[in-house]
Structures are given as structure tokens and as C-alpha cells.
Coordinates of C-alpha atoms in Angstrom, one line a residue:
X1 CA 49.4 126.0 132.0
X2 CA 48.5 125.2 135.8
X3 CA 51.0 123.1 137.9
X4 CA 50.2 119.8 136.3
X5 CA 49.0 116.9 138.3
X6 CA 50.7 113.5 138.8
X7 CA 49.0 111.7 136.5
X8 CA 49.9 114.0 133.7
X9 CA 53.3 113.4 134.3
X10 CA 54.2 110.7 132.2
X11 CA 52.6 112.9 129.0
X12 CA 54.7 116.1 130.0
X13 CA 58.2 113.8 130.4
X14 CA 57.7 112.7 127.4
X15 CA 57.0 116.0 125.7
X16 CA 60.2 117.7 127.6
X17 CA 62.6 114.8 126.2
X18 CA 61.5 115.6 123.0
X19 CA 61.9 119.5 123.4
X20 CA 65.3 118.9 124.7
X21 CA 66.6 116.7 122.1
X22 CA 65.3 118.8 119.1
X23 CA 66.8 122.1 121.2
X24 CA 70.2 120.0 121.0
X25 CA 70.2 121.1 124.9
X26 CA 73.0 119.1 126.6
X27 CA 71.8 117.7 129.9
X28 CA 73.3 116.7 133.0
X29 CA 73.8 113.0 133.8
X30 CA 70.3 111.4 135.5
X31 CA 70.6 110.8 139.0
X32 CA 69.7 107.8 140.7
X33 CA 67.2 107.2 144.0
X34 CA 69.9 106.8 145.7
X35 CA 71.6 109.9 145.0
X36 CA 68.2 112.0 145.2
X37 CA 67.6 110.3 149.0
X38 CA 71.4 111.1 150.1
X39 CA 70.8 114.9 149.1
X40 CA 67.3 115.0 150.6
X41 CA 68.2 112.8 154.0
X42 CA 71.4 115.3 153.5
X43 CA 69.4 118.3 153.8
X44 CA 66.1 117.2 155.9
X45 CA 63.6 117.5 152.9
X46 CA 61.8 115.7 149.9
X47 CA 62.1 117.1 147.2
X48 CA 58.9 117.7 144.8
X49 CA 57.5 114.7 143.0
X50 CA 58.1 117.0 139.6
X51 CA 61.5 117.6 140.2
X52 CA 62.4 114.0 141.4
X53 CA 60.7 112.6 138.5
X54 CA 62.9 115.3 136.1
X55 CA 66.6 114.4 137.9
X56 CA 66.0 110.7 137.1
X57 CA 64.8 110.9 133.9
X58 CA 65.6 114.1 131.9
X59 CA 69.0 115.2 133.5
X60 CA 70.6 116.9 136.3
X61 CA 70.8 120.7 135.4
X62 CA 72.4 121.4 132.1
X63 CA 75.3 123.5 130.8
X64 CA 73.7 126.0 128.7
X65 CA 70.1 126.8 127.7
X66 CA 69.5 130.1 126.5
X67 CA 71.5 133.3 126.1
X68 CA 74.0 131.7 128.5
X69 CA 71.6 130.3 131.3
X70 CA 72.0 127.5 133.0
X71 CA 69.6 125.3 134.7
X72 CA 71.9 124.5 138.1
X73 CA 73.0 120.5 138.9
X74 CA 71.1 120.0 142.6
X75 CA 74.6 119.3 143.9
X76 CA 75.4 122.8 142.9
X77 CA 72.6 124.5 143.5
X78 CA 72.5 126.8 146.2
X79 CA 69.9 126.3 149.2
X80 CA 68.4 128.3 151.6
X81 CA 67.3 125.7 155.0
X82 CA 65.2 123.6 152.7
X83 CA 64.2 121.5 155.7
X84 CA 62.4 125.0 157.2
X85 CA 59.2 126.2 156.0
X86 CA 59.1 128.7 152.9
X87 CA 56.1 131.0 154.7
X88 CA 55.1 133.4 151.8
X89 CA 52.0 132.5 150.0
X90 CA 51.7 135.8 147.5
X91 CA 54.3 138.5 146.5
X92 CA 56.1 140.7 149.2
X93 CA 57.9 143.6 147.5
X94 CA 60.2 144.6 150.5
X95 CA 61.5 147.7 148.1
X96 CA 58.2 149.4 149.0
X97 CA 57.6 148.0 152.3
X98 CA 57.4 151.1 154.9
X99 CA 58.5 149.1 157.9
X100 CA 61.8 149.8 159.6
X101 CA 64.8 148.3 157.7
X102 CA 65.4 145.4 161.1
X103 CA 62.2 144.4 160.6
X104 CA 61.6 143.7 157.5
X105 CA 65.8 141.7 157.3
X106 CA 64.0 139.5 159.7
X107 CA 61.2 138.5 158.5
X108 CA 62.6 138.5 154.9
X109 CA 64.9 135.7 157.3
X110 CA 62.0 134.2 158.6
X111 CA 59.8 133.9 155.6
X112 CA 62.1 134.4 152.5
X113 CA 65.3 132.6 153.0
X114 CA 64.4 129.2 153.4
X115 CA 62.5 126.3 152.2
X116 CA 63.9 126.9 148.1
X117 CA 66.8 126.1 146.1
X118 CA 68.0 128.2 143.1
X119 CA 67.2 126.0 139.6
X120 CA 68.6 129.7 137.5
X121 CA 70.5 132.5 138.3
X122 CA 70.0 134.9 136.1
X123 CA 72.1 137.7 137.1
X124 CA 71.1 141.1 138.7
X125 CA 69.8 139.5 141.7
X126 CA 67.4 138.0 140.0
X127 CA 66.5 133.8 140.2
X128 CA 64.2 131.8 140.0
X129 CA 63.7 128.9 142.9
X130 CA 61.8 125.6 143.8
X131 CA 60.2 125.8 146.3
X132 CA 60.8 122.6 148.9
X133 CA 58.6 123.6 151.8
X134 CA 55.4 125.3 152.8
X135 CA 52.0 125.6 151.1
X136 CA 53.7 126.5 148.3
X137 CA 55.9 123.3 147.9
X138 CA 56.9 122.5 144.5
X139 CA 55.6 125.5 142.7
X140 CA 58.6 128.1 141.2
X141 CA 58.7 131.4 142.0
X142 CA 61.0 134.6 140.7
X143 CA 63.4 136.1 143.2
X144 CA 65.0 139.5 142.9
X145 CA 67.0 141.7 144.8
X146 CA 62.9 143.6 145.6
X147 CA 60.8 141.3 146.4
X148 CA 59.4 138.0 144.9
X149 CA 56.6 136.4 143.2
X150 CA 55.0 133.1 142.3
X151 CA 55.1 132.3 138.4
X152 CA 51.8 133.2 137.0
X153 CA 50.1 130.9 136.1
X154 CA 51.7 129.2 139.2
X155 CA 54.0 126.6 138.4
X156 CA 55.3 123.5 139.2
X157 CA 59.0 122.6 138.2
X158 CA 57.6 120.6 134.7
X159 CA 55.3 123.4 133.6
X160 CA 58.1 126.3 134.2
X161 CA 60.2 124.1 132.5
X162 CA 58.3 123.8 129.5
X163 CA 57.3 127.2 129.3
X164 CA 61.1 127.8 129.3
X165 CA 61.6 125.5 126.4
X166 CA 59.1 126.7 124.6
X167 CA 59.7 130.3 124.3
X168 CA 63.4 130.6 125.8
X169 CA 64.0 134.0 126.8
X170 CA 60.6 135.5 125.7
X171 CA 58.7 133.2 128.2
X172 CA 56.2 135.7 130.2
X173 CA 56.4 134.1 133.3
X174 CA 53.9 136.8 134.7
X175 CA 51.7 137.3 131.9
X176 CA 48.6 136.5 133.8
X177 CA 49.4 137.9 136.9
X178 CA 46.6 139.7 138.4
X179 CA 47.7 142.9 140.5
X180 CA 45.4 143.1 143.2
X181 CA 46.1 146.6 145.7
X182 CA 45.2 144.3 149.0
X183 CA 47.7 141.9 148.7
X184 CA 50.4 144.8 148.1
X185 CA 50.0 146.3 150.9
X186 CA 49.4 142.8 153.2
X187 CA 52.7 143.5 154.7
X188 CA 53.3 147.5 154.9
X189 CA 50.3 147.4 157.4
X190 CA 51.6 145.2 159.8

């Protein structure tokens, strides 16, 4: 399931409405335009289309999904400079990076910590986050306490979404991700 364009929209809305309602999962009061503008003006950013679209007409985070996660209100949800560039456009495990400890703090800084905001903390160190800025803008990617990762399949906030409502906690995110040796060691040879 690719990140889904625009005009597919109205389809997938309807097809997550249903999926919540049969899952009896208790969503978040919709916000209005006006409340979506004062957090973006707020923070220096617009939001993606996919997740605007979602907070006005499905709900703004929800109390419980599955095994005691939470999709986070975006009042409550923690940010990271979503007006700056998110920079990574592949995985970066900094676990196994072999560059001096400084170096890699600041460009995790740089790179990492910035453009996103946190839509499920799962515990461990381990999220997932929107993505707000970059070449990567709108797409959700998994964030540990090693490294991080787009969804595979890449995904936008609806498709993520779905897949979460479809299989709950035995959604393989990563299921199609295709290892490739270059792009793991991208950053250890700079």
C-alpha cells in the first residue's frame, strides 16, 4: 500500500471511519481549520494534507487502540522544530555508525531531531513520527533509541493508519523492506 494520492482520499476516509467504528475505537474530538492553522502558524509549518484531512474528519488522537497504544492528540504530541527540515531520506542506524560519539550527537541534531512529531510512543524508545518537513514530508517513519527508518512500503499518515487498523499489533510495517549494504554504510564513510 504506497502513500496514497489526494484523490484517493475521499475513498480511504471513508474506509477508516468505518474501521474505527466497527473497532469501537474511541476518537478524539475533530478539530476545526482554525485550530489546525493556530498550531501550524504556532509552530511555523503545514501540516500534511493526509493528516489535516484525518484531524477534521476522523478525530484528534484517541485514547486507546491496541494493547494500550495511543494515537497522541496534536496538542499533546511531542515535536521536534517542525518548522526545520527533517534531512534523512533512508535509514541511519547510528548504533553501528563508526564515527566519533560528537559527531554523530550532531548530526543526529542536525538531521534527526527535527521536522516530525510523535503520532505513537510505543515504549523502549521506540515511535513512530510524521514527518512535517523535507523530501520526506508526510510519510511515517519508526524511531528507536538506534537508528530510524521509513515504513516499508513508505507511508503516508492514512496508509500507516490503515495498516494499523487492519492488523493492530501484527502490522509488519517493514515487511518489504529491501536491505541494500550501500545505503548502510552511507553514513560510517563519511
Amino acid at each position: 500500500m504506497p502513500v496514497y494520492k489526494p484523490e484517493d482520499y475521499k475513498k480511504v476516509l471513508e474506509r477508516i471511519q468505518k474501521k474505527t467504528a466497527a473497532l469501537h475505537i474511541n476518537m478524539g474530538q475533530c478539530l476545526t481549520e482554525e485550530e489546525i492553522a493556530d498550531f501550524e502558524n504556532c509552530h511555523k509549518v503545514k501540516l500534511p494534507q493526509a493528516y489535516r484531512i484525518f484531524l477534521k474528519n476522523i478525530g484528534n488522537g484517541c485514547s486507546r487502540m491496541f494493547e494500550g497504544c495511543r494515537l497522541n492528540a496534536l496538542e499533546n504530541s511531542p515535536c521536534q522544530e517542525l518548522s526545520k527540515p527533517f534531512l534523512l531520506e533512508k535509514f541511519w542506524l547510528w548504533e553501528d555508525d563508526d564515527r566519533e560519539y560528537e559527531i554523530i550527537e550532531a548530526e543526529m541534531e542536525e538531521k534527526v531531531y527535527r521536522g516530525n512529531i510523535e503520532l505513537i510512543n510505543l515504549g523502549c524508545g521506540m515511535s513512530y513520527r510524521l514527518i512535517t518537513t523535507g523530501k520526506c514530508q508526510g510519510e511515517v517513519w519508526n524511531f528507536t533509541d538506534v537508528g530510524v527508518q521509513p515504513c516499508c512500503e513508505r507511508q503516508d499518515f492514512f496508509g500507516w493508519f490503515e495498516l494499523w487498523l487492519d492488523h493492530q499489533d501484527n502490522t509488519d510495517y517493514f515487511k518489504d523492506y529491501v536491505y541494500d549494504e550501500a545505503d548502510y554504510h552511507q553514513y560510517s564513510e563519511q
